[in-house]
Amino acid sequence: MSKSQTILILGGGVGGLVTAVELRKKLPQQHRIILVDRERKHLFAPSLLWLMTGLRTAEKISRPLDLLRRKGIKVIHGEIEHIDPQRRQVTVAGEVLTADHLVVSLGAELNHEAIPGLAEAGHSFYSLAGAEGLCDALKKLRSGRIVVLTATPAYKCPAAPYEAAMLLEYDCRKRKIRSAVQVDLYAAEPGPMGVTGPEFSAGVRQMVEAKGIGFHPEHQVTKVDPAARLIHFANGTEASFDLLAYVPPHRAPQVVRQSGLVGENGWVAVDRHTLETHSPQVYAIGDVTGIPLQLGKPLPKAGTFAHSQAIVVAHNIAAAVTGRGELLRFDGHGECFIEAGDGKAGLGRGNFYAEPTPQVKAYKIGRHWHASKVLFEKYWLHNWF
Ligand SMILES: Cc1cc2nc3c(=O)[nH]c(=O)nc-3n(C[C@H](O)[C@H](O)[C@H](O)COP(=O)(O)OP(=O)(O)OC[C@H]3O[C@@H](n4cnc5c(N)ncnc54)[C@H](O)[C@@H]3O)c2cc1C
C-alpha cells in the first residue's frame, strides 16, 4: 500500500470543486483530499445572469460545500492567508497546512476600487450581492437609460456582458417598458469576445445591435460620478445612466500575488498542457492562470476551461500518487452558451489552442441552446454534490 498523501485544493469554485470530486473518485480513502474556501457555498456563476432579472434565487444556484464531506472530502472554511509553493504550505486562518500536492484554483479577484466611483454608482452582476442589488434596482426602473459597462478589455466569461445587455433588454420588453428604456453597452474592448476571431465577434455584435441595444466599443472608463450619474471615458466622452450594470477590473487574488507564483502578466504562469507551476507538485487552474496564446491575447477566463483543466490535474495527481495511468494534457478546447433573451441562446465551441488563431465555431441561436444551458445548470448542481 502506498504512503498516505495529502492533496490540498485551494478554492471551491469551478476548478477546485471538480478537482476535489474527481480526485476522491480516483484515490483510495487513505489519501486525504482537503478543499479550502472562505465561502460556505459554491455558486454557479453563469446563473447570476438569470438571477439579476429575477429568474433565479441565490438558494437555487448554490450548494453548501459541506455536502462534499459525504464524499470523503475534508472541507475547511476560512481565509487563505499565505501560500508557500516551495514548501507546499498554506496558512488558513492562522493554521499551517502542508500538502504533497497543491492545487491553486482561487479565481480572479474583483477590483471595483480601481475605477473611482464605480462601486458607488452601479451594480456588478459578477458577484451574488451585486446581481441581487441589480435585480432590486431593475424592478424599480420604469423608464430611463440602462448602461452595461466593461471596465477593462479582459475579464472572465467574455460573453457575459453581452448576454447581460440582451437579458436586460428582454426584461424591459416583458415588463412592457421597452419603449421608455434605452439600453446601451459601453465596452473597453474593440468588440465582443475578441479571441474567437473577427467573424464570431461580428456575429455577437449583430445579435446585440439587432435588439436596438447601442454598442459603443473602445470606451475605457476612467471614473464614474455617482451623484451626477455620469461615466467618464479616456477618449474624453461621457455617458449618462439611470441604472449601471458593470463588469469590474480583475486581478489575481492578493494571497496569490504575494506567493511568488505570479508571472509578468499578473497571473500564475503554468505549463499550458499540464497546468504545473514552476514549483514541483504545485498546480494552478482556472481564472487565476494567465496562459498566452499565439495571437497575443491570453486564453479567456471561463468555467469551461477551469472544468477541463481540473479533470486533467486530478487525473495526473492520481496517476502520480498511485503510479498508475497515462498522463492527460489540457488541449485548449472549450465551449460557451450565449444567452440572447426570448428563451433563446447561441453556442461557441472550439479549439482555443489552435494556431495561429483559435478555431471557434458559432452555432445558430435557438431555443435548444437555451434549454441546454438550463439542463447544464441542473447537471452541475446535482452532479458535483
Ligand atoms: C456572471 C458570470 C457568468 C459566467 N458565465 C459563464 C459561462 O456561461 N461559461 C463559462 O465557461 N464561464 C462562465 N463564467 C466564468 C466562470 O464562472 C469562471 O471562469 C469560473 O468560476 C472559474 O473557476 P475558478 O475555479 O478558476 O474560480 P472561481 O470559480 O471563481 O473560484 C475561486 C474560489 O476561490 C475562493 N477564494 C479566493 N480567494 C480566497 C482566499 N484568500 N481564501 C479562501 N478562499 C478564497 C473564492 O471564494 C471562490 O470560491 C461566468 C462568470 C460570471 C461572473
CSV table of C-alpha atoms and ligand atoms in Angstrom, one decimal:
chain,number,residue,atom,x,y,z
A,1,MET,CA,0.0,0.0,0.0
A,2,SER,CA,1.4,3.4,-1.0
A,3,LYS,CA,2.2,6.0,1.7
A,4,SER,CA,-0.8,8.2,2.7
A,5,GLN,CA,-0.6,11.6,0.8
A,6,THR,CA,-2.4,14.9,1.3
A,7,ILE,CA,-3.8,16.8,-1.7
A,8,LEU,CA,-4.7,20.4,-0.8
A,9,ILE,CA,-7.1,22.2,-3.1
A,10,LEU,CA,-7.4,26.0,-2.7
A,11,GLY,CA,-10.8,27.3,-3.8
A,12,GLY,CA,-14.2,25.7,-4.0
A,13,GLY,CA,-15.3,27.3,-7.2
A,14,VAL,CA,-15.4,25.5,-10.6
A,15,GLY,CA,-11.8,24.3,-10.7
A,16,GLY,CA,-11.5,23.4,-7.0
A,17,LEU,CA,-14.8,21.6,-6.9
A,18,VAL,CA,-14.2,19.4,-9.9
A,19,THR,CA,-10.6,18.6,-8.8
A,20,ALA,CA,-11.7,17.5,-5.4
A,21,VAL,CA,-14.6,15.3,-6.5
A,22,GLU,CA,-12.6,13.7,-9.4
A,23,LEU,CA,-9.7,13.0,-7.1
A,24,ARG,CA,-11.9,11.5,-4.5
A,25,LYS,CA,-13.3,9.1,-7.1
A,26,LYS,CA,-9.8,8.1,-8.2
A,27,LEU,CA,-7.9,7.9,-4.9
A,28,PRO,CA,-8.3,5.3,-2.1
A,29,GLN,CA,-9.5,6.8,1.3
A,30,GLN,CA,-6.0,6.5,2.8
A,31,HIS,CA,-5.2,9.7,0.9
A,32,ARG,CA,-6.5,12.9,2.3
A,33,ILE,CA,-8.3,15.4,0.0
A,34,ILE,CA,-8.7,18.8,1.6
A,35,LEU,CA,-10.6,21.7,0.0
A,36,VAL,CA,-10.4,25.2,1.4
A,37,ASP,CA,-12.7,28.2,0.7
A,38,ARG,CA,-13.7,31.3,2.5
A,39,GLU,CA,-17.3,30.9,1.3
A,40,ARG,CA,-19.6,28.3,2.7
A,41,LYS,CA,-21.4,27.8,-0.6
A,42,HIS,CA,-20.4,27.0,-4.2
A,43,LEU,CA,-22.1,29.4,-6.5
A,44,PHE,CA,-23.0,28.5,-10.2
A,45,ALA,CA,-21.9,31.9,-11.6
A,46,PRO,CA,-23.4,31.6,-15.1
A,47,SER,CA,-26.9,31.7,-13.4
A,48,LEU,CA,-26.2,35.2,-12.0
A,49,LEU,CA,-27.4,36.4,-15.4
A,50,TRP,CA,-30.8,34.9,-14.7
A,51,LEU,CA,-30.7,35.9,-11.0
A,52,MET,CA,-30.2,39.6,-12.0
A,53,THR,CA,-33.5,39.6,-13.9
A,54,GLY,CA,-35.4,37.7,-11.2
A,55,LEU,CA,-35.4,34.3,-12.8
A,56,ARG,CA,-33.4,32.6,-10.1
A,57,THR,CA,-32.7,33.0,-6.3
A,58,ALA,CA,-29.4,32.6,-4.5
A,59,GLU,CA,-30.7,29.3,-3.0
A,60,LYS,CA,-31.5,27.8,-6.4
A,61,ILE,CA,-28.0,28.4,-7.9
A,62,SER,CA,-25.7,27.5,-5.0
A,63,ARG,CA,-24.9,24.4,-2.9
A,64,PRO,CA,-23.2,24.1,0.5
A,65,LEU,CA,-19.6,23.0,0.2
A,66,ASP,CA,-20.1,21.0,3.4
A,67,LEU,CA,-22.1,18.4,1.3
A,68,LEU,CA,-18.7,17.3,-0.1
A,69,ARG,CA,-17.9,15.8,3.3
A,70,ARG,CA,-20.3,13.0,2.5
A,71,LYS,CA,-18.0,12.0,-0.3
A,72,GLY,CA,-15.0,11.9,1.9
A,73,ILE,CA,-13.5,15.3,1.1
A,74,LYS,CA,-12.4,17.4,4.1
A,75,VAL,CA,-13.8,20.9,3.8
A,76,ILE,CA,-12.2,23.8,5.6
A,77,HIS,CA,-13.9,27.2,5.7
A,78,GLY,CA,-11.5,30.1,6.1
A,79,GLU,CA,-9.4,32.8,4.6
A,80,ILE,CA,-6.2,31.6,2.9
A,81,GLU,CA,-3.6,34.0,4.2
A,82,HIS,CA,-0.4,32.7,2.9
A,83,ILE,CA,0.9,30.2,0.2
A,84,ASP,CA,4.4,28.9,0.3
A,85,PRO,CA,4.8,27.0,-3.0
A,86,GLN,CA,8.3,25.7,-2.3
A,87,ARG,CA,7.3,24.0,1.0
A,88,ARG,CA,3.7,23.4,-0.3
A,89,GLN,CA,2.5,25.0,2.9
A,90,VAL,CA,-0.7,27.1,3.2
A,91,THR,CA,-1.9,29.2,6.1
A,92,VAL,CA,-5.6,29.2,6.7
A,93,ALA,CA,-7.0,31.3,9.5
A,94,GLY,CA,-3.6,31.1,11.3
A,95,GLU,CA,-3.3,27.3,10.9
A,96,VAL,CA,-0.5,25.9,8.7
A,97,LEU,CA,-1.4,23.0,6.3
A,98,THR,CA,1.2,21.0,4.4
A,99,ALA,CA,0.5,19.2,1.2
A,100,ASP,CA,2.1,16.6,-1.0
A,101,HIS,CA,0.2,18.0,-4.0
A,102,LEU,CA,-1.2,21.6,-4.0
A,103,VAL,CA,-3.8,22.8,-6.5
A,104,VAL,CA,-4.5,26.6,-6.7
A,105,SER,CA,-7.9,27.5,-8.1
A,106,LEU,CA,-8.5,30.8,-6.4
A,107,GLY,CA,-10.1,32.5,-9.3
A,108,ALA,CA,-9.9,36.2,-10.1
A,109,GLU,CA,-10.3,39.0,-7.5
A,110,LEU,CA,-12.8,41.7,-8.5
A,111,ASN,CA,-11.1,45.0,-8.1
A,112,HIS,CA,-14.0,47.5,-8.1
A,113,GLU,CA,-11.9,50.2,-6.4
A,114,ALA,CA,-9.6,50.5,-9.4
A,115,ILE,CA,-12.2,52.9,-11.0
A,116,PRO,CA,-13.2,55.8,-8.8
A,117,GLY,CA,-17.0,56.0,-8.2
A,118,LEU,CA,-17.8,52.7,-10.0
A,119,ALA,CA,-18.9,50.6,-7.0
A,120,GLU,CA,-21.0,53.5,-5.5
A,121,ALA,CA,-22.7,54.2,-8.8
A,122,GLY,CA,-23.5,50.8,-10.2
A,123,HIS,CA,-24.2,47.1,-9.6
A,124,SER,CA,-21.8,44.4,-10.6
A,125,PHE,CA,-23.6,41.3,-11.8
A,126,TYR,CA,-20.2,39.4,-11.3
A,127,SER,CA,-21.0,38.8,-7.6
A,128,LEU,CA,-24.0,37.5,-5.9
A,129,ALA,CA,-24.6,40.6,-3.8
A,130,GLY,CA,-24.2,42.8,-6.9
A,131,ALA,CA,-26.5,40.7,-9.1
A,132,GLU,CA,-29.1,40.8,-6.3
A,133,GLY,CA,-28.8,44.6,-6.0
A,134,LEU,CA,-29.2,44.9,-9.7
A,135,CYS,CA,-32.3,42.8,-9.6
A,136,ASP,CA,-33.9,45.1,-6.9
A,137,ALA,CA,-32.9,48.3,-8.8
A,138,LEU,CA,-34.2,46.8,-12.1
A,139,LYS,CA,-37.7,46.1,-10.6
A,140,LYS,CA,-38.0,49.8,-9.7
A,141,LEU,CA,-36.9,51.1,-13.1
A,142,ARG,CA,-39.8,52.1,-15.3
A,143,SER,CA,-38.0,54.5,-17.8
A,144,GLY,CA,-34.6,55.9,-18.5
A,145,ARG,CA,-31.3,54.5,-19.6
A,146,ILE,CA,-29.6,51.2,-18.7
A,147,VAL,CA,-25.9,51.1,-19.3
A,148,VAL,CA,-23.9,47.9,-19.3
A,149,LEU,CA,-20.2,48.7,-18.9
A,150,THR,CA,-17.0,46.6,-19.1
A,151,ALA,CA,-14.3,48.4,-17.0
A,152,THR,CA,-11.4,46.7,-18.7
A,153,PRO,CA,-11.0,44.9,-22.1
A,154,ALA,CA,-10.2,41.5,-20.5
A,155,TYR,CA,-12.5,39.7,-17.9
A,156,LYS,CA,-13.8,36.3,-17.1
A,157,CYS,CA,-16.6,34.9,-19.3
A,158,PRO,CA,-16.2,37.3,-22.2
A,159,ALA,CA,-19.8,36.6,-23.3
A,160,ALA,CA,-21.3,37.7,-20.0
A,161,PRO,CA,-21.7,41.5,-20.5
A,162,TYR,CA,-23.2,40.9,-24.0
A,163,GLU,CA,-25.6,38.3,-22.6
A,164,ALA,CA,-26.4,40.7,-19.7
A,165,ALA,CA,-27.4,43.5,-22.1
A,166,MET,CA,-29.6,41.2,-24.1
A,167,LEU,CA,-31.3,39.8,-21.0
A,168,LEU,CA,-31.9,43.3,-19.5
A,169,GLU,CA,-33.4,44.4,-22.8
A,170,TYR,CA,-35.6,41.3,-22.9
A,171,ASP,CA,-36.7,42.0,-19.3
A,172,CYS,CA,-37.8,45.5,-20.3
A,173,ARG,CA,-39.9,44.1,-23.2
A,174,LYS,CA,-41.5,41.5,-20.9
A,175,ARG,CA,-42.4,44.3,-18.5
A,176,LYS,CA,-43.7,46.4,-21.4
A,177,ILE,CA,-41.4,49.3,-20.6
A,178,ARG,CA,-39.1,48.9,-23.5
A,179,SER,CA,-40.2,52.0,-25.4
A,180,ALA,CA,-39.4,54.1,-22.3
A,181,VAL,CA,-36.0,52.5,-21.7
A,182,GLN,CA,-32.8,52.9,-23.7
A,183,VAL,CA,-30.2,50.1,-23.4
A,184,ASP,CA,-26.5,50.8,-24.2
A,185,LEU,CA,-23.3,48.8,-23.8
A,186,TYR,CA,-20.1,50.6,-23.4
A,187,ALA,CA,-17.1,48.3,-23.8
A,188,ALA,CA,-13.4,48.9,-23.1
A,189,GLU,CA,-12.6,46.2,-25.8
A,190,PRO,CA,-12.9,46.7,-29.6
A,191,GLY,CA,-15.6,44.1,-29.9
A,192,PRO,CA,-17.3,41.1,-28.3
A,193,MET,CA,-15.2,38.0,-27.5
A,194,GLY,CA,-12.2,39.1,-29.5
A,195,VAL,CA,-10.2,35.8,-29.0
A,196,THR,CA,-12.8,34.0,-31.1
A,197,GLY,CA,-11.9,35.9,-34.2
A,198,PRO,CA,-13.5,38.7,-36.3
A,199,GLU,CA,-16.4,36.7,-37.8
A,200,PHE,CA,-17.6,35.4,-34.4
A,201,SER,CA,-17.2,38.8,-32.8
A,202,ALA,CA,-19.2,40.5,-35.6
A,203,GLY,CA,-21.9,37.9,-35.2
A,204,VAL,CA,-22.3,38.6,-31.4
A,205,ARG,CA,-22.3,42.4,-32.1
A,206,GLN,CA,-25.0,41.8,-34.7
A,207,MET,CA,-27.1,39.9,-32.1
A,208,VAL,CA,-26.8,42.8,-29.7
A,209,GLU,CA,-27.5,45.6,-32.1
A,210,ALA,CA,-30.5,43.8,-33.7
A,211,LYS,CA,-32.2,44.3,-30.3
A,212,GLY,CA,-31.8,48.0,-30.5
A,213,ILE,CA,-29.0,48.0,-27.9
A,214,GLY,CA,-26.5,50.8,-28.6
A,215,PHE,CA,-23.0,49.3,-28.7
A,216,HIS,CA,-20.0,51.6,-28.0
A,217,PRO,CA,-16.7,49.8,-28.3
A,218,GLU,CA,-13.3,51.1,-27.2
A,219,HIS,CA,-14.7,53.2,-24.4
A,220,GLN,CA,-12.3,52.9,-21.4
A,221,VAL,CA,-13.9,54.2,-18.3
A,222,THR,CA,-11.7,56.4,-16.1
A,223,LYS,CA,-14.2,57.4,-13.4
A,224,VAL,CA,-17.8,57.5,-12.6
A,225,ASP,CA,-19.7,60.3,-10.8
A,226,PRO,CA,-22.4,58.6,-8.7
A,227,ALA,CA,-24.2,61.9,-7.9
A,228,ALA,CA,-24.4,63.1,-11.5
A,229,ARG,CA,-24.9,59.5,-12.8
A,230,LEU,CA,-22.2,60.1,-15.4
A,231,ILE,CA,-19.5,57.9,-16.7
A,232,HIS,CA,-16.2,59.5,-17.9
A,233,PHE,CA,-14.1,57.8,-20.6
A,234,ALA,CA,-10.5,58.1,-21.6
A,235,ASN,CA,-11.4,59.4,-25.1
A,236,GLY,CA,-13.0,62.5,-23.5
A,237,THR,CA,-16.6,61.4,-23.9
A,238,GLU,CA,-19.2,60.9,-21.2
A,239,ALA,CA,-22.4,58.7,-20.8
A,240,SER,CA,-25.3,59.3,-18.5
A,241,PHE,CA,-27.3,56.4,-16.9
A,242,ASP,CA,-30.2,55.7,-14.7
A,243,LEU,CA,-29.1,52.1,-14.0
A,244,LEU,CA,-25.5,51.0,-14.3
A,245,ALA,CA,-24.6,47.3,-14.6
A,246,TYR,CA,-20.9,46.7,-14.8
A,247,VAL,CA,-18.0,44.2,-15.1
A,248,PRO,CA,-15.3,45.3,-12.7
A,249,PRO,CA,-11.5,45.1,-13.3
A,250,HIS,CA,-10.0,41.7,-12.3
A,251,ARG,CA,-6.6,40.8,-10.8
A,252,ALA,CA,-5.1,37.7,-9.2
A,253,PRO,CA,-6.2,37.3,-5.5
A,254,GLN,CA,-3.9,39.1,-3.1
A,255,VAL,CA,-2.7,35.9,-1.4
A,256,VAL,CA,-1.6,34.6,-4.9
A,257,ARG,CA,0.1,37.9,-5.8
A,258,GLN,CA,2.2,37.5,-2.7
A,259,SER,CA,3.0,33.8,-3.2
A,260,GLY,CA,5.7,34.3,-5.9
A,261,LEU,CA,3.6,32.2,-8.3
A,262,VAL,CA,2.5,35.2,-10.4
A,263,GLY,CA,4.3,35.9,-13.7
A,264,GLU,CA,4.8,39.1,-15.6
A,265,ASN,CA,1.3,39.3,-16.9
A,266,GLY,CA,0.0,39.4,-13.3
A,267,TRP,CA,-1.4,35.8,-13.3
A,268,VAL,CA,0.0,32.4,-12.4
A,269,ALA,CA,2.4,31.1,-15.0
A,270,VAL,CA,1.7,27.4,-15.8
A,271,ASP,CA,2.5,24.8,-18.4
A,272,ARG,CA,-0.4,25.2,-20.9
A,273,HIS,CA,-1.0,21.4,-21.1
A,274,THR,CA,-0.3,20.1,-17.6
A,275,LEU,CA,-1.1,23.2,-15.5
A,276,GLU,CA,2.1,22.7,-13.4
A,277,THR,CA,3.6,25.8,-12.0
A,278,HIS,CA,7.4,26.4,-11.6
A,279,SER,CA,7.2,24.7,-8.1
A,280,PRO,CA,7.1,20.9,-8.2
A,281,GLN,CA,3.7,19.3,-7.4
A,282,VAL,CA,2.0,22.7,-7.3
A,283,TYR,CA,-0.6,23.2,-10.0
A,284,ALA,CA,-2.8,26.2,-10.9
A,285,ILE,CA,-6.0,26.1,-12.9
A,286,GLY,CA,-8.9,28.3,-14.0
A,287,ASP,CA,-9.1,32.1,-13.8
A,288,VAL,CA,-6.0,32.5,-11.6
A,289,THR,CA,-3.8,31.4,-14.5
A,290,GLY,CA,-2.5,33.5,-17.4
A,291,ILE,CA,-1.9,31.3,-20.5
A,292,PRO,CA,-0.6,33.2,-23.5
A,293,LEU,CA,-2.0,32.3,-26.9
A,294,GLN,CA,-0.1,32.8,-30.2
A,295,LEU,CA,-2.4,35.6,-31.3
A,296,GLY,CA,-1.0,37.7,-28.5
A,297,LYS,CA,-4.0,37.5,-26.2
A,298,PRO,CA,-4.4,35.2,-23.2
A,299,LEU,CA,-6.7,32.1,-23.0
A,300,PRO,CA,-10.1,33.6,-21.9
A,301,LYS,CA,-11.0,33.0,-18.3
A,302,ALA,CA,-14.0,30.7,-18.3
A,303,GLY,CA,-15.6,27.9,-16.3
A,304,THR,CA,-15.4,25.6,-19.3
A,305,PHE,CA,-11.6,25.8,-19.2
A,306,ALA,CA,-11.4,25.6,-15.3
A,307,HIS,CA,-13.5,22.4,-15.6
A,308,SER,CA,-11.4,20.7,-18.2
A,309,GLN,CA,-8.1,21.7,-16.6
A,310,ALA,CA,-9.4,20.3,-13.2
A,311,ILE,CA,-10.1,16.9,-14.9
A,312,VAL,CA,-6.6,16.9,-16.3
A,313,VAL,CA,-4.9,17.9,-13.0
A,314,ALA,CA,-7.0,15.5,-10.9
A,315,HIS,CA,-6.2,12.6,-13.2
A,316,ASN,CA,-2.4,13.4,-13.3
A,317,ILE,CA,-2.2,13.8,-9.5
A,318,ALA,CA,-4.0,10.5,-9.0
A,319,ALA,CA,-1.5,8.9,-11.5
A,320,ALA,CA,1.4,10.3,-9.6
A,321,VAL,CA,0.1,9.1,-6.3
A,322,THR,CA,-0.9,5.6,-7.4
A,323,GLY,CA,1.9,5.2,-10.0
A,324,ARG,CA,-0.8,4.0,-12.5
A,325,GLY,CA,-2.3,5.5,-15.7
A,326,GLU,CA,-1.2,7.6,-18.6
A,327,LEU,CA,-0.8,11.4,-18.1
A,328,LEU,CA,-3.5,13.6,-19.6
A,329,ARG,CA,-3.0,17.0,-21.3
A,330,PHE,CA,-5.3,20.0,-21.5
A,331,ASP,CA,-5.8,20.7,-25.2
A,332,GLY,CA,-7.5,24.1,-25.2
A,333,HIS,CA,-11.0,23.0,-26.2
A,334,GLY,CA,-13.9,24.9,-24.7
A,335,GLU,CA,-17.5,26.0,-25.3
A,336,CYS,CA,-19.8,28.7,-24.1
A,337,PHE,CA,-23.5,29.4,-24.3
A,338,ILE,CA,-24.6,32.9,-25.3
A,339,GLU,CA,-27.9,33.8,-23.7
A,340,ALA,CA,-29.9,36.1,-26.0
A,341,GLY,CA,-33.2,36.6,-24.3
A,342,ASP,CA,-36.6,35.4,-25.6
A,343,GLY,CA,-35.7,32.0,-24.2
A,344,LYS,CA,-33.0,31.6,-26.8
A,345,ALA,CA,-29.2,31.2,-26.8
A,346,GLY,CA,-26.3,30.6,-29.2
A,347,LEU,CA,-23.2,28.5,-28.7
A,348,GLY,CA,-19.5,28.9,-29.4
A,349,ARG,CA,-17.3,25.8,-29.4
A,350,GLY,CA,-13.8,25.2,-30.5
A,351,ASN,CA,-10.1,24.8,-30.0
A,352,PHE,CA,-8.6,27.9,-28.3
A,353,TYR,CA,-5.0,26.4,-28.6
A,354,ALA,CA,-5.3,26.2,-32.4
A,355,GLU,CA,-2.5,28.2,-34.1
A,356,PRO,CA,-2.1,30.8,-35.4
A,357,THR,CA,-5.6,31.7,-34.1
A,358,PRO,CA,-8.3,29.8,-32.1
A,359,GLN,CA,-10.8,27.9,-34.3
A,360,VAL,CA,-14.2,28.6,-32.7
A,361,LYS,CA,-17.5,27.7,-34.5
A,362,ALA,CA,-20.6,29.7,-33.9
A,363,TYR,CA,-23.8,27.6,-33.6
A,364,LYS,CA,-27.0,29.3,-34.7
A,365,ILE,CA,-29.1,30.9,-32.0
A,366,GLY,CA,-32.2,28.9,-30.9
A,367,ARG,CA,-34.4,27.6,-28.1
A,368,HIS,CA,-32.5,24.3,-27.8
A,369,TRP,CA,-29.2,26.0,-26.7
A,370,HIS,CA,-31.1,27.9,-24.0
A,371,ALA,CA,-32.7,24.6,-22.9
A,372,SER,CA,-29.2,23.0,-22.9
A,373,LYS,CA,-27.9,25.8,-20.7
A,374,VAL,CA,-30.8,25.2,-18.2
A,375,LEU,CA,-30.0,21.5,-18.3
A,376,PHE,CA,-26.3,22.1,-17.7
A,377,GLU,CA,-27.1,24.2,-14.7
A,378,LYS,CA,-29.2,21.4,-13.2
A,379,TYR,CA,-26.5,18.8,-14.1
A,380,TRP,CA,-23.8,21.0,-12.4
A,381,LEU,CA,-25.5,21.5,-9.1
A,382,HIS,CA,-26.6,17.8,-9.0
A,383,ASN,CA,-23.5,16.1,-10.3
A,384,TRP,CA,-20.8,17.5,-8.1
A,385,PHE,CA,-22.7,17.4,-4.8
B,1,LIG,C1,-21.9,36.4,-14.5
B,1,LIG,C2,-21.0,35.3,-14.9
B,1,LIG,C3,-21.4,34.4,-15.9
B,1,LIG,C4,-20.5,33.4,-16.3
B,1,LIG,N1,-20.9,32.5,-17.3
B,1,LIG,C5,-20.0,31.6,-17.7
B,1,LIG,C6,-20.4,30.7,-18.7
B,1,LIG,O1,-21.6,30.7,-19.2
B,1,LIG,N2,-19.5,29.7,-19.1
B,1,LIG,C7,-18.3,29.7,-18.6
B,1,LIG,O2,-17.4,28.8,-19.0
B,1,LIG,N3,-17.9,30.5,-17.6
B,1,LIG,C8,-18.7,31.4,-17.1
B,1,LIG,N4,-18.3,32.3,-16.1
B,1,LIG,C9,-16.9,32.2,-15.6
B,1,LIG,C10,-16.8,31.2,-14.6
B,1,LIG,O3,-17.7,31.3,-13.5
B,1,LIG,C11,-15.3,31.2,-14.1
B,1,LIG,O4,-14.4,31.2,-15.1
B,1,LIG,C12,-15.0,30.0,-13.2
B,1,LIG,O5,-15.8,30.1,-12.0
B,1,LIG,C13,-13.6,30.0,-12.8
B,1,LIG,O6,-13.3,28.9,-11.9
B,1,LIG,P1,-12.1,29.0,-10.8
B,1,LIG,O7,-12.1,27.8,-10.1
B,1,LIG,O8,-10.9,29.4,-11.5
B,1,LIG,O9,-12.5,30.3,-9.9
B,1,LIG,P2,-13.8,30.5,-9.0
B,1,LIG,O10,-15.0,29.7,-9.5
B,1,LIG,O11,-14.0,32.0,-9.0
B,1,LIG,O12,-13.4,30.0,-7.6
B,1,LIG,C14,-12.5,30.7,-6.8
B,1,LIG,C15,-12.8,30.3,-5.3
B,1,LIG,O13,-11.7,30.7,-4.5
B,1,LIG,C16,-12.2,31.3,-3.3
B,1,LIG,N5,-11.1,32.2,-2.8
B,1,LIG,C17,-10.5,33.2,-3.4
B,1,LIG,N6,-9.5,33.7,-2.6
B,1,LIG,C18,-9.6,33.1,-1.4
B,1,LIG,C19,-8.9,33.2,-0.2
B,1,LIG,N7,-7.9,34.1,0.0
B,1,LIG,N8,-9.3,32.4,0.9
B,1,LIG,C20,-10.3,31.5,0.7
B,1,LIG,N9,-11.0,31.3,-0.5
B,1,LIG,C21,-10.6,32.1,-1.5
B,1,LIG,C22,-13.4,32.0,-3.7
B,1,LIG,O14,-14.3,32.2,-2.6
B,1,LIG,C23,-14.0,31.1,-4.8
B,1,LIG,O15,-15.0,30.2,-4.3
B,1,LIG,C24,-19.2,33.3,-15.7
B,1,LIG,C25,-18.9,34.2,-14.7
B,1,LIG,C26,-19.7,35.2,-14.3
B,1,LIG,C27,-19.3,36.1,-13.2
